[in-house]
mmCIF file with all atom_site columns, C-alpha atoms in Angstrom:
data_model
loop_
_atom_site.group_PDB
_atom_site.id
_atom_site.type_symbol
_atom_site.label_atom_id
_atom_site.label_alt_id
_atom_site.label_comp_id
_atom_site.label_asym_id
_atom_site.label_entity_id
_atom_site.label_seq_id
_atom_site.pdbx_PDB_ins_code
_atom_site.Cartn_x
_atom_site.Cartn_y
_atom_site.Cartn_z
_atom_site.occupancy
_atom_site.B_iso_or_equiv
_atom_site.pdbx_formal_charge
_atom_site.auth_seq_id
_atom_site.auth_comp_id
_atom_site.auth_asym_id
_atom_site.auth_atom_id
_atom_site.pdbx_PDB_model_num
ATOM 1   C CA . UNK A 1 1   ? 115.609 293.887 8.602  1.00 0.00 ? 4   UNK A CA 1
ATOM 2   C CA . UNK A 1 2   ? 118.707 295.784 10.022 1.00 0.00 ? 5   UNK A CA 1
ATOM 3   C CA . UNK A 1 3   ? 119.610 296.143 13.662 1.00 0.00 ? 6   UNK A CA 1
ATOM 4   C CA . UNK A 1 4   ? 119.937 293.307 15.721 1.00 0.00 ? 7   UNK A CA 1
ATOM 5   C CA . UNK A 1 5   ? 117.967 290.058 15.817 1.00 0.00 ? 8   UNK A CA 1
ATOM 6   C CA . UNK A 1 6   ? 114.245 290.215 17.507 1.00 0.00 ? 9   UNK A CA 1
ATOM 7   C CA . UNK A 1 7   ? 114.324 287.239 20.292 1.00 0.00 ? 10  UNK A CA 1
ATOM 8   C CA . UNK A 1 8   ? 112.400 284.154 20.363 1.00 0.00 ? 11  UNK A CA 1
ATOM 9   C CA . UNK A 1 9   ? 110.924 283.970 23.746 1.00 0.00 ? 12  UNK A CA 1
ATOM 10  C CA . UNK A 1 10  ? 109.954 286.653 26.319 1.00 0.00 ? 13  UNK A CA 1
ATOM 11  C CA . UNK A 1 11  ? 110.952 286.975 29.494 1.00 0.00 ? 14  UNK A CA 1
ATOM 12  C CA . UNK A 1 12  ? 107.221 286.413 30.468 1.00 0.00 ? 15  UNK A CA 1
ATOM 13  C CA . UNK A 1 13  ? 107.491 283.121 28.524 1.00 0.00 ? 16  UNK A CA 1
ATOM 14  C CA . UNK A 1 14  ? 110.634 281.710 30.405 1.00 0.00 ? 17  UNK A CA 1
ATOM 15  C CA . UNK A 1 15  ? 108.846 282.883 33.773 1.00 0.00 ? 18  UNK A CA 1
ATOM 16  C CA . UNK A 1 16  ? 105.840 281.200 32.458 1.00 0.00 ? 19  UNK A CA 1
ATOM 17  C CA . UNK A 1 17  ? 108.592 277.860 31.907 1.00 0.00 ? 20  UNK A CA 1
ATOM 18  C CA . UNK A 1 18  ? 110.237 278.422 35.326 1.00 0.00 ? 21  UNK A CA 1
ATOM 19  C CA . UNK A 1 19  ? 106.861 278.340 36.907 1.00 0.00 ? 22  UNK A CA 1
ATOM 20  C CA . UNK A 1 20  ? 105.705 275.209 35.095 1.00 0.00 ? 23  UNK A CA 1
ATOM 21  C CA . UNK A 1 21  ? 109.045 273.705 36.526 1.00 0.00 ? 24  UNK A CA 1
ATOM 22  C CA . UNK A 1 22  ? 108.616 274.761 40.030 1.00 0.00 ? 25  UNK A CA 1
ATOM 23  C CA . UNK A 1 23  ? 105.524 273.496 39.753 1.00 0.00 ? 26  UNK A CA 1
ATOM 24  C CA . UNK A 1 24  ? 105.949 270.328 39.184 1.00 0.00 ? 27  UNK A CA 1
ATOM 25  C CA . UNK A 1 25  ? 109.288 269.728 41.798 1.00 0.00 ? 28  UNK A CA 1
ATOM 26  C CA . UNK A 1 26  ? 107.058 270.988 44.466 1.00 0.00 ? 29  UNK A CA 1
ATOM 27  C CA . UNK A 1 27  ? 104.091 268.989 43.737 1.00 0.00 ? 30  UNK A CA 1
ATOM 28  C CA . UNK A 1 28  ? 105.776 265.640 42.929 1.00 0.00 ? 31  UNK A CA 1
ATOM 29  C CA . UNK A 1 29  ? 105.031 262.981 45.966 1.00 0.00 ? 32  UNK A CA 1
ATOM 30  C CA . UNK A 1 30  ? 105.661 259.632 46.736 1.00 0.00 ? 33  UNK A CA 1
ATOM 31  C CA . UNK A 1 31  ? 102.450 257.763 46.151 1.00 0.00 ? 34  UNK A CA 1
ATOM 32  C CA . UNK A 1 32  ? 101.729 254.230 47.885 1.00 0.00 ? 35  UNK A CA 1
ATOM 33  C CA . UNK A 1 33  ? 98.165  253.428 46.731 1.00 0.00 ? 36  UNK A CA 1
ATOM 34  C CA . UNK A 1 34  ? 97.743  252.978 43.478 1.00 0.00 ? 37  UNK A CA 1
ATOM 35  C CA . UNK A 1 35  ? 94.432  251.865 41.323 1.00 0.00 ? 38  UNK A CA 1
ATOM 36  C CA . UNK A 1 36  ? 94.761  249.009 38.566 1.00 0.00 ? 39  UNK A CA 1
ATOM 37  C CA . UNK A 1 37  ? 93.943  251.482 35.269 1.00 0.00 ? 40  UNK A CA 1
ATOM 38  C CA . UNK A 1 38  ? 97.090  250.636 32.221 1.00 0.00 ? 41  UNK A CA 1
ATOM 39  C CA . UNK A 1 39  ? 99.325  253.456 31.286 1.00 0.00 ? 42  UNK A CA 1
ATOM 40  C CA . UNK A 1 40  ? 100.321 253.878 28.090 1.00 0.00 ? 43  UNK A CA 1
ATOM 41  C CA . UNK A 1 41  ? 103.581 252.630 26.536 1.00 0.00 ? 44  UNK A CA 1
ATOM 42  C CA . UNK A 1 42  ? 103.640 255.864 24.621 1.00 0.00 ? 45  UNK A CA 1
ATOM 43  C CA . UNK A 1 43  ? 103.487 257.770 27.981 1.00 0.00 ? 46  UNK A CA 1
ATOM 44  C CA . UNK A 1 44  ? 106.040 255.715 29.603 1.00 0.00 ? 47  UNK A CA 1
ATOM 45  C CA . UNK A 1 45  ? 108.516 255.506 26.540 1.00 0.00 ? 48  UNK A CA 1
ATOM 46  C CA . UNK A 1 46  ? 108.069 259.658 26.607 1.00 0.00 ? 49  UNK A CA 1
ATOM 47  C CA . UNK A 1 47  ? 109.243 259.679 30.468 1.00 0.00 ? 50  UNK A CA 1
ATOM 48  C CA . UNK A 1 48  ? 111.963 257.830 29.766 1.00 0.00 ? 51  UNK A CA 1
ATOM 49  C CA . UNK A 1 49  ? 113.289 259.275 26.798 1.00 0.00 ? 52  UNK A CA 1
ATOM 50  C CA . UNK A 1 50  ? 113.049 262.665 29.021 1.00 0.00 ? 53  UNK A CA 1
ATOM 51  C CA . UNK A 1 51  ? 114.930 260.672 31.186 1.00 0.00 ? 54  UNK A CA 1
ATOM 52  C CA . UNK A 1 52  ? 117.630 259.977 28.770 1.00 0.00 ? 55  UNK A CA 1
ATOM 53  C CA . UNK A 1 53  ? 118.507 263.462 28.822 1.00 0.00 ? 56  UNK A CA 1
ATOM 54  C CA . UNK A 1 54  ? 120.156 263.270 32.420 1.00 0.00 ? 57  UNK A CA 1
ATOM 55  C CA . UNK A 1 55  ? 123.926 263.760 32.772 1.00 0.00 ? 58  UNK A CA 1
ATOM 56  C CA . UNK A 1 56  ? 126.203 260.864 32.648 1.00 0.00 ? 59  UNK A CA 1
ATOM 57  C CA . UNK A 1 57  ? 129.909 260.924 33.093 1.00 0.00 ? 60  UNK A CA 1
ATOM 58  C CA . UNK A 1 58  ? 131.619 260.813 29.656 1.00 0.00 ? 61  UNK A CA 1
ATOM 59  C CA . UNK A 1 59  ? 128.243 260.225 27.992 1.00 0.00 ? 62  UNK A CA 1
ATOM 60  C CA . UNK A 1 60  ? 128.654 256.098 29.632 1.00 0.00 ? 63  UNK A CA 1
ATOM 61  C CA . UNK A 1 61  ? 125.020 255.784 29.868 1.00 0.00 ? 64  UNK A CA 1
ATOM 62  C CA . UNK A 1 62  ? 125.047 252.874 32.041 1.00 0.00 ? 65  UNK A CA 1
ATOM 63  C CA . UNK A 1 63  ? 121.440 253.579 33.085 1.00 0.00 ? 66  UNK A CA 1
ATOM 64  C CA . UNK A 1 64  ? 118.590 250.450 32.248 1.00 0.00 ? 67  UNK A CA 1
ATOM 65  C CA . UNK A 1 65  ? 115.369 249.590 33.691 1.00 0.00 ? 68  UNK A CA 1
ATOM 66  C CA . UNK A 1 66  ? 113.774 246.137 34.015 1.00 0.00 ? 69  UNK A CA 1
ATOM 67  C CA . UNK A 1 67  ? 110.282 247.007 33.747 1.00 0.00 ? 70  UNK A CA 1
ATOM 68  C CA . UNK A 1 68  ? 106.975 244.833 34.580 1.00 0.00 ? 71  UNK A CA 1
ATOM 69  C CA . UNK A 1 69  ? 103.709 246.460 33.071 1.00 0.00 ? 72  UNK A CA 1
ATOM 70  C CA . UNK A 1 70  ? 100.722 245.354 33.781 1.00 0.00 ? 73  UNK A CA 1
ATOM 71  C CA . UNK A 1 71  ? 100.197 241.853 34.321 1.00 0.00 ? 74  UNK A CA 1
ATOM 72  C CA . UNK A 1 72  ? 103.432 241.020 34.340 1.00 0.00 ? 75  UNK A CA 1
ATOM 73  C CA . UNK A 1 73  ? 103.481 243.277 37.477 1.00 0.00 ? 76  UNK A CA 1
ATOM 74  C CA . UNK A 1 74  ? 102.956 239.995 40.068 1.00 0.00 ? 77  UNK A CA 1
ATOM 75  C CA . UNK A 1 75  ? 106.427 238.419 38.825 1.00 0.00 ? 78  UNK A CA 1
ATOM 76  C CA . UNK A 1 76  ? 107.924 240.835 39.912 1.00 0.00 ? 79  UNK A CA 1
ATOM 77  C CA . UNK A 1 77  ? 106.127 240.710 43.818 1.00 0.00 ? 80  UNK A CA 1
ATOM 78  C CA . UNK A 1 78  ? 106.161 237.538 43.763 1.00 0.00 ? 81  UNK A CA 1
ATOM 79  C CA . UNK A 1 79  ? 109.935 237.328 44.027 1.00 0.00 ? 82  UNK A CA 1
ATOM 80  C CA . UNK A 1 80  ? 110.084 240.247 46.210 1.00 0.00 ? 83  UNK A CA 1
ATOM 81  C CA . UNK A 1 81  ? 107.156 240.229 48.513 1.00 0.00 ? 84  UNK A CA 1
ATOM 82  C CA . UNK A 1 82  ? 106.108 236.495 48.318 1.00 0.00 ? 85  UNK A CA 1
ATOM 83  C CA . UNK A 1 83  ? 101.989 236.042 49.023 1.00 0.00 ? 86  UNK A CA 1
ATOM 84  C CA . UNK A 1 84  ? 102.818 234.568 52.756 1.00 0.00 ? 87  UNK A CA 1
ATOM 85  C CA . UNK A 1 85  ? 104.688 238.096 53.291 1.00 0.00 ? 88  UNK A CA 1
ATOM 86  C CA . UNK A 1 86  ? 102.407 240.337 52.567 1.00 0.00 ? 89  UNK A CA 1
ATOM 87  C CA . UNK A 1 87  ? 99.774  240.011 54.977 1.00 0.00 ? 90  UNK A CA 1
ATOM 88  C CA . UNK A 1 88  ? 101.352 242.399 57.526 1.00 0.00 ? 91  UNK A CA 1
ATOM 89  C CA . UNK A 1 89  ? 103.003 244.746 54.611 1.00 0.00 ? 92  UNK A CA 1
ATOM 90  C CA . UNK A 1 90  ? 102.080 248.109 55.910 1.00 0.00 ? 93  UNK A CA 1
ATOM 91  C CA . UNK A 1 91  ? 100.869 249.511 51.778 1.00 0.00 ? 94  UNK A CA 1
ATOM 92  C CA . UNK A 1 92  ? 98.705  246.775 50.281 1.00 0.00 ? 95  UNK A CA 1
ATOM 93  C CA . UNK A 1 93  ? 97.369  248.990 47.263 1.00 0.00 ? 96  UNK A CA 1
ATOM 94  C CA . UNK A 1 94  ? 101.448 249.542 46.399 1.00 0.00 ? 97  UNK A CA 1
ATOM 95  C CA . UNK A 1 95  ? 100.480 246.092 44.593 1.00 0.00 ? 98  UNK A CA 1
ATOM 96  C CA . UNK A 1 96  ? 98.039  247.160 42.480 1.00 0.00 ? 99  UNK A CA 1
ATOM 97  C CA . UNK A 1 97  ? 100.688 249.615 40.506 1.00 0.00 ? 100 UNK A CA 1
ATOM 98  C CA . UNK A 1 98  ? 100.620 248.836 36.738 1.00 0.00 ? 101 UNK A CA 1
ATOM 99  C CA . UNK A 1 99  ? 104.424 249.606 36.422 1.00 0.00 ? 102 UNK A CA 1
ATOM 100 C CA . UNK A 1 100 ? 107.121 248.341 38.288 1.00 0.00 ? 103 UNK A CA 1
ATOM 101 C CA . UNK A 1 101 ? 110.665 249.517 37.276 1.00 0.00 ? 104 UNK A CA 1
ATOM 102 C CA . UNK A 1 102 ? 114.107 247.936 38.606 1.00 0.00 ? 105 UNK A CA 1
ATOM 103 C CA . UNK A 1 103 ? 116.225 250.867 38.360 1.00 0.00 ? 106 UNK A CA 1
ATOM 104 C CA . UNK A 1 104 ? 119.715 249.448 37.306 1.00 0.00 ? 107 UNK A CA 1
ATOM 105 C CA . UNK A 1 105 ? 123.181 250.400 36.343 1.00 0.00 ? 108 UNK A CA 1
ATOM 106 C CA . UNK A 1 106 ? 125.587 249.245 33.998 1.00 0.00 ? 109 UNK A CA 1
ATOM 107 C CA . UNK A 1 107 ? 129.190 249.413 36.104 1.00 0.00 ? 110 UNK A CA 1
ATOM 108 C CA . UNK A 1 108 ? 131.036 247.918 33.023 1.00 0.00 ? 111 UNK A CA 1
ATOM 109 C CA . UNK A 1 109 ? 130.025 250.569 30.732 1.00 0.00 ? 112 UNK A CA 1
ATOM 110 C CA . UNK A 1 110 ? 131.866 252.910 32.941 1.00 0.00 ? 113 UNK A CA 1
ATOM 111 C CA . UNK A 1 111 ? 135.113 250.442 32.953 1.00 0.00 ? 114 UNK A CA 1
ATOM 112 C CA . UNK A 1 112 ? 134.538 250.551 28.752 1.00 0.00 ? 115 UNK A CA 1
ATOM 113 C CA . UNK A 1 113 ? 133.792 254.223 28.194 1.00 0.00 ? 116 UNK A CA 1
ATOM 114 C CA . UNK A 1 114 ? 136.909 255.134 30.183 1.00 0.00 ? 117 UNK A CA 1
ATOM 115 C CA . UNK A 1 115 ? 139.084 252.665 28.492 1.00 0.00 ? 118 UNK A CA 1
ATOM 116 C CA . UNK A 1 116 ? 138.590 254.301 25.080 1.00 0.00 ? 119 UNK A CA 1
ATOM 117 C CA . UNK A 1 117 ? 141.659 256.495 23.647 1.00 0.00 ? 120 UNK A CA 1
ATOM 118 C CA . UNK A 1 118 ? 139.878 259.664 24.484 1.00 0.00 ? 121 UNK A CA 1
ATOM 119 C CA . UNK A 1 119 ? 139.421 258.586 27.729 1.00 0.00 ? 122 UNK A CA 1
ATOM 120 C CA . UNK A 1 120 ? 142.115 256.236 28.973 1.00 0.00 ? 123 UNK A CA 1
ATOM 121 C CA . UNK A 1 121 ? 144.449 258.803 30.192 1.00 0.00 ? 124 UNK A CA 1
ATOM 122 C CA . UNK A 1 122 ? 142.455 258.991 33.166 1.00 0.00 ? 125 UNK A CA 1
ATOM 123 C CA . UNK A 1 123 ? 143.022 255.533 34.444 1.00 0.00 ? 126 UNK A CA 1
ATOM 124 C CA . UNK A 1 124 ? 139.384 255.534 35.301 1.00 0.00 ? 127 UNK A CA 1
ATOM 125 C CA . UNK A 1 125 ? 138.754 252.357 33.116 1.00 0.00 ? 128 UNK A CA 1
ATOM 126 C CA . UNK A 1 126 ? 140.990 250.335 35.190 1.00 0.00 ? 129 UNK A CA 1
ATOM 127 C CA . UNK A 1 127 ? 139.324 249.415 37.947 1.00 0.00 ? 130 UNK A CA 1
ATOM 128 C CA . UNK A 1 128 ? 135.821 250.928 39.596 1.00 0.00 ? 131 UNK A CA 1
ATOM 129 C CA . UNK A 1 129 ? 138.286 251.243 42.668 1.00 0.00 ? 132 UNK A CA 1
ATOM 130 C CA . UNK A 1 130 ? 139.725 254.453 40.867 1.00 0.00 ? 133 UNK A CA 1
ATOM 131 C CA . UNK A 1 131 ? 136.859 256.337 40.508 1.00 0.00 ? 134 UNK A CA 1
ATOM 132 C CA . UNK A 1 132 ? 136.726 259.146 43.394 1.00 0.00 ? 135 UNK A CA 1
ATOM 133 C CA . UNK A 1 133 ? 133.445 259.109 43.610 1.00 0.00 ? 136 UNK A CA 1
ATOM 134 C CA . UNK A 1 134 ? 130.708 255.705 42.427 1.00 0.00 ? 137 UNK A CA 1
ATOM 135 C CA . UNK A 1 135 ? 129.408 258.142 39.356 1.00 0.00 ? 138 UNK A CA 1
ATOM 136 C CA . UNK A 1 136 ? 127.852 255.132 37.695 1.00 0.00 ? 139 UNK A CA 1
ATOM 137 C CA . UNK A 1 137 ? 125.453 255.600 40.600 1.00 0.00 ? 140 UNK A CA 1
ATOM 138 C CA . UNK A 1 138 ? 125.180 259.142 40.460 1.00 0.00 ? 141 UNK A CA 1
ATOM 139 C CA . UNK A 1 139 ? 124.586 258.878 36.808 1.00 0.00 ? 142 UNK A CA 1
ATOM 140 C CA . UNK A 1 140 ? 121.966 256.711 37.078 1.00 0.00 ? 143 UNK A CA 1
ATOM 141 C CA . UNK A 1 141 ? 119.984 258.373 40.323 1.00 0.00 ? 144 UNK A CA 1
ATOM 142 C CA . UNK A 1 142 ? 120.371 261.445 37.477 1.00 0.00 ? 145 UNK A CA 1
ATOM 143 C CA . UNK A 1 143 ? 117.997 259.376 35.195 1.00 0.00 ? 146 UNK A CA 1
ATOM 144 C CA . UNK A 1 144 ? 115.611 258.452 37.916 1.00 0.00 ? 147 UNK A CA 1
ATOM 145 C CA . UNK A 1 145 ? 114.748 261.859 39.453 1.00 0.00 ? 148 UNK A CA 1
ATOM 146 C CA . UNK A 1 146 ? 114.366 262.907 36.220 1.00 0.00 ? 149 UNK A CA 1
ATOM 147 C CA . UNK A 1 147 ? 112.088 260.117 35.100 1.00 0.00 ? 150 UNK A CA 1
ATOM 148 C CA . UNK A 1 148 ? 109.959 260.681 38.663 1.00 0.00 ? 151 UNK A CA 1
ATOM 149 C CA . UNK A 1 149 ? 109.874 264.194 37.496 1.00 0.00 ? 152 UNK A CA 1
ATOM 150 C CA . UNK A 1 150 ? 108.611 263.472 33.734 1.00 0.00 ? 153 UNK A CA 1
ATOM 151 C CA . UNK A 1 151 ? 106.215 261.088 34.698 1.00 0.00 ? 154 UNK A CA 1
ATOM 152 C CA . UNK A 1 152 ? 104.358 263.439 37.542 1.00 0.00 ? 155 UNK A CA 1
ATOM 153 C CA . UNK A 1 153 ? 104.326 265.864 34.468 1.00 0.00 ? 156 UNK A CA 1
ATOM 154 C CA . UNK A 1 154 ? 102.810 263.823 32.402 1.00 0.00 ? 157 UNK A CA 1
ATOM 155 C CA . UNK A 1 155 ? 100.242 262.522 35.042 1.00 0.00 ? 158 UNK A CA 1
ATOM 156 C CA . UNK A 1 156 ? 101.211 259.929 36.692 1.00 0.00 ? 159 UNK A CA 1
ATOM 157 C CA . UNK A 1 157 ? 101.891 259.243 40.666 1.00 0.00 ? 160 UNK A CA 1
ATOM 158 C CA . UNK A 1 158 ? 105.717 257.293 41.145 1.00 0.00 ? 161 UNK A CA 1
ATOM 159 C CA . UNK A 1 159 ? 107.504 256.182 44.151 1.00 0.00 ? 162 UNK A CA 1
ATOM 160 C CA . UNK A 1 160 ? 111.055 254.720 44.594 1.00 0.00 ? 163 UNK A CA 1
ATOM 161 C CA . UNK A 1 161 ? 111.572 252.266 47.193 1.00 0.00 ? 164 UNK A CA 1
ATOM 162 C CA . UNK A 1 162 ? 114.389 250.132 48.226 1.00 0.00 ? 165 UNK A CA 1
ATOM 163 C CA . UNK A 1 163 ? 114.177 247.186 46.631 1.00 0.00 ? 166 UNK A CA 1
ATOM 164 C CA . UNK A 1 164 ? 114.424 243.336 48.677 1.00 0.00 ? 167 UNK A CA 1
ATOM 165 C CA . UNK A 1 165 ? 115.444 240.254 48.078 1.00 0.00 ? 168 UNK A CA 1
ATOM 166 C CA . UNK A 1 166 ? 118.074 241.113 45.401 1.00 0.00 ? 169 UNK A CA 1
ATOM 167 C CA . UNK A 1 167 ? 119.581 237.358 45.411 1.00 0.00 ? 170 UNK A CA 1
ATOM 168 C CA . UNK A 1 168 ? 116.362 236.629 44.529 1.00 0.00 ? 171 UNK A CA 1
ATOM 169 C CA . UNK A 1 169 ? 115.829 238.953 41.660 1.00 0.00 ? 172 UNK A CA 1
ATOM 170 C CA . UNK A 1 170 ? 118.803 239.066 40.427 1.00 0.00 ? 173 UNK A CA 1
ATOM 171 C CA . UNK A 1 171 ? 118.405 234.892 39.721 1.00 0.00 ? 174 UNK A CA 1
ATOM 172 C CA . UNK A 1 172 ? 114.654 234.457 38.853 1.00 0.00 ? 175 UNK A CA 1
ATOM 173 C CA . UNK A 1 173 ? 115.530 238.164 36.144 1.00 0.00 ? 176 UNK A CA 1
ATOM 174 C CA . UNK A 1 174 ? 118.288 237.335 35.023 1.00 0.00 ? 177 UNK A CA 1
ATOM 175 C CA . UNK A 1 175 ? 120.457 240.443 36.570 1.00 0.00 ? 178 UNK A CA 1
ATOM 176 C CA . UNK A 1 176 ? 124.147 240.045 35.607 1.00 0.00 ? 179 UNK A CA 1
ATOM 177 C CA . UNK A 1 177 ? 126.542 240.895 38.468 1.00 0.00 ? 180 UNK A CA 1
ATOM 178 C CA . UNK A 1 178 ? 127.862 243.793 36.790 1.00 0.00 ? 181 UNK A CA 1
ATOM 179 C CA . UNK A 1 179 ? 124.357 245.723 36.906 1.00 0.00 ? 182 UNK A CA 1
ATOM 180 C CA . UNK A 1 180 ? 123.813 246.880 40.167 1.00 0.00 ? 183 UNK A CA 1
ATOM 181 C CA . UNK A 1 181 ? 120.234 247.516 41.299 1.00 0.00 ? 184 UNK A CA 1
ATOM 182 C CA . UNK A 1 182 ? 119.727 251.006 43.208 1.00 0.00 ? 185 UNK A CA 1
ATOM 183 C CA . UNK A 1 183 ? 116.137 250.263 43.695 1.00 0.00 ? 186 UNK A CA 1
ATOM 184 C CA . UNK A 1 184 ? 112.790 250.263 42.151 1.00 0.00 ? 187 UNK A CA 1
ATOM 185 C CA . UNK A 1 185 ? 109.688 252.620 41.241 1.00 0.00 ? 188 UNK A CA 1
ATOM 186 C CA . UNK A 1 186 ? 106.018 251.865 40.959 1.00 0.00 ? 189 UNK A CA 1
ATOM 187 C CA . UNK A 1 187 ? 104.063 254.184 38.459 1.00 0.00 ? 190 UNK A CA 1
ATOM 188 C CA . UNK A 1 188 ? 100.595 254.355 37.869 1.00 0.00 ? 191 UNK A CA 1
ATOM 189 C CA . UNK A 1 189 ? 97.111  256.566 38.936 1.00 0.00 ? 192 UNK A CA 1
ATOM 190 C CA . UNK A 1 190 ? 96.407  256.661 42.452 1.00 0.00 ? 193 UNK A CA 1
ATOM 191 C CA . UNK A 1 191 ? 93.960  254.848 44.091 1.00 0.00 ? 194 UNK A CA 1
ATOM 192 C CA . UNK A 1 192 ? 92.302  258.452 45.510 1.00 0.00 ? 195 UNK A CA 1
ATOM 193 C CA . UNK A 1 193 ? 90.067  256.488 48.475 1.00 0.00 ? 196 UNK A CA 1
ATOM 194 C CA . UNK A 1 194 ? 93.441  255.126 50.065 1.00 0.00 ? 197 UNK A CA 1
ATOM 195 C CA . UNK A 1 195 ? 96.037  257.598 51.612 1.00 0.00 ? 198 UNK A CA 1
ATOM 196 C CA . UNK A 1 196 ? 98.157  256.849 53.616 1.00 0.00 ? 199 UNK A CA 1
ATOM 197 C CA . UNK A 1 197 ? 101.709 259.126 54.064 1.00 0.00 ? 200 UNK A CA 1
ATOM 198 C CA . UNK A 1 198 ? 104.826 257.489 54.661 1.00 0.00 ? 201 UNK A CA 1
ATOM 199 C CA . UNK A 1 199 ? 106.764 257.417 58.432 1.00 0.00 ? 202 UNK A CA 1
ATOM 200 C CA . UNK A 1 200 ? 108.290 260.724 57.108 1.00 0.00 ? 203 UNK A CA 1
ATOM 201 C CA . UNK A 1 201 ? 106.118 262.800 55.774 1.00 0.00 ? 204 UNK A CA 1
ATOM 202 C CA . UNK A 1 202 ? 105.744 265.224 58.603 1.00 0.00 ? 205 UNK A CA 1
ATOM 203 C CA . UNK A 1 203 ? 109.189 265.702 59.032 1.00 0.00 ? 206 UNK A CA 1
ATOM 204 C CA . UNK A 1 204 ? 110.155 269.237 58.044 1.00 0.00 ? 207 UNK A CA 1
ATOM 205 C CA . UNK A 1 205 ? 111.995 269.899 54.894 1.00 0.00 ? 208 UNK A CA 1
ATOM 206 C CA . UNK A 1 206 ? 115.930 271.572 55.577 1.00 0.00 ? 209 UNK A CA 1
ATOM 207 C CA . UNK A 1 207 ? 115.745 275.314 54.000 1.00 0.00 ? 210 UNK A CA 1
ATOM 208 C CA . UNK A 1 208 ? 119.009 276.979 51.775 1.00 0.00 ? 211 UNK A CA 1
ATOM 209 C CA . UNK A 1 209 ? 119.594 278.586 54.773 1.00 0.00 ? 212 UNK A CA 1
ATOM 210 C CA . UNK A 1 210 ? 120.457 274.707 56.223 1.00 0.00 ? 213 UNK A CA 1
ATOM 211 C CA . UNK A 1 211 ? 122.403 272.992 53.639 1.00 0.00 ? 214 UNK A CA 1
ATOM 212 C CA . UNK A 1 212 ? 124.531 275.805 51.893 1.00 0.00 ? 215 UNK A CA 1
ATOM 213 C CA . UNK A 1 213 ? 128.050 276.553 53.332 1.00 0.00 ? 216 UNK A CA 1
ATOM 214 C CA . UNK A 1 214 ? 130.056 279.503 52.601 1.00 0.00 ? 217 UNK A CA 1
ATOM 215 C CA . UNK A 1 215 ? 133.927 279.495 52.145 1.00 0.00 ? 218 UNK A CA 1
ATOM 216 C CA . UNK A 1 216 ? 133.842 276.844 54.711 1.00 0.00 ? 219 UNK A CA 1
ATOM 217 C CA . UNK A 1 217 ? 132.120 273.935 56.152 1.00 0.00 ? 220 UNK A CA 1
#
């Protein structure tokens, strides 16, 4: 065939992409009720191999999860939100979630990635003091935004919420003190016959127009 190569994909097929995208940022929510239905490991490996795919300085990778599916979703609130506590907790059917995820990061993979020859002219595997910026943290909220994202594509409701009692956890998990915990999401289905929006949910989202600055602050 002479001339130059036909393309792939149409510009009607990337708008068709972009759309899908948009889509599902602006329809992701934070959901607090949840009903008991399983989902599948296949589903939830996906979301996290899609997750995989965020950025992370020097390819560390620090980024785990200590997740609780299921059944084993109670040893997880019973450490954080003993049964005496949770009489006056404010989103009962948050309990019912059949995943709960600690999202965690690894800061000693940053220390070893940054030590290696390619690396260690930075001086960044020192000490996590060096660092101008905590990109182990960065690195990992990459991962979980873009898990939140996969798993509202593929379905099913998330939320991240701060996570309590972390003397607790980390001792009754098993947490080493290297791994910091930046908090934790509940997936599932949501329990449709409970709704009930967070404190903040009516306050206005900030526009382009409010956040980008121009030459200057």
């Amino acid at each position: 065939m002479a001339g130059r190569w036909r393309k792939v994909s149409s510009s009607s097929a990337n708008t068709h992409r972009a759309v899908e995208f948009e889509e599902v940022v602006r329809a992701r929510r934070m959901t607090r009720a949840y009903a008991q239905t399983p989902v599948s490991e296949q589903t939830l490996t996906q979301c996290i191999d899609l997750a995989l795919r965020a950025p992370s300085a020097g390819k560390s990778q620090g980024w785990h999860l200590l997740m609780f599916t299921n059944d084993e979703v109670m040893r997880y609130w019973d450490v954080a939100l003993p049964e005496p506590d949770r009489g006056n907790f404010a989103f009962p059917s948050l309990l019912n979630a059949p995943v709960i995820m600690l999202s965690l990061v690894d800061t000693q993979a940053y220390l070893s990635r940054y030590s290696e020859s390619d690396k260690k002219h930075t001086g960044l595997g020192d000490s996590l003091d060096a660092w101008p910026a905590p990109y182990w943290t960065i690195d990992a909220s990459f991962s979980t935004m873009t898990l939140l994202h996969a798993l509202h594509d593929h379905g099913v409701s998330s939320l991240f919420f701060a996570h309590a009692r972390e003397r607790e956890l980390r001792v009754a998990f098993a947490i080493p003190n290297n791994v910091q915990i930046l908090g934790v999401i509940a997936a599932g289905y949501p329990e449709d016959s409970v709704h009930r929006p967070g404190r903040s949910a009516q306050r206005p989202r900030r526009t382009p127009h409010d956040v980008v600055h121009r030459l200057k602050w």
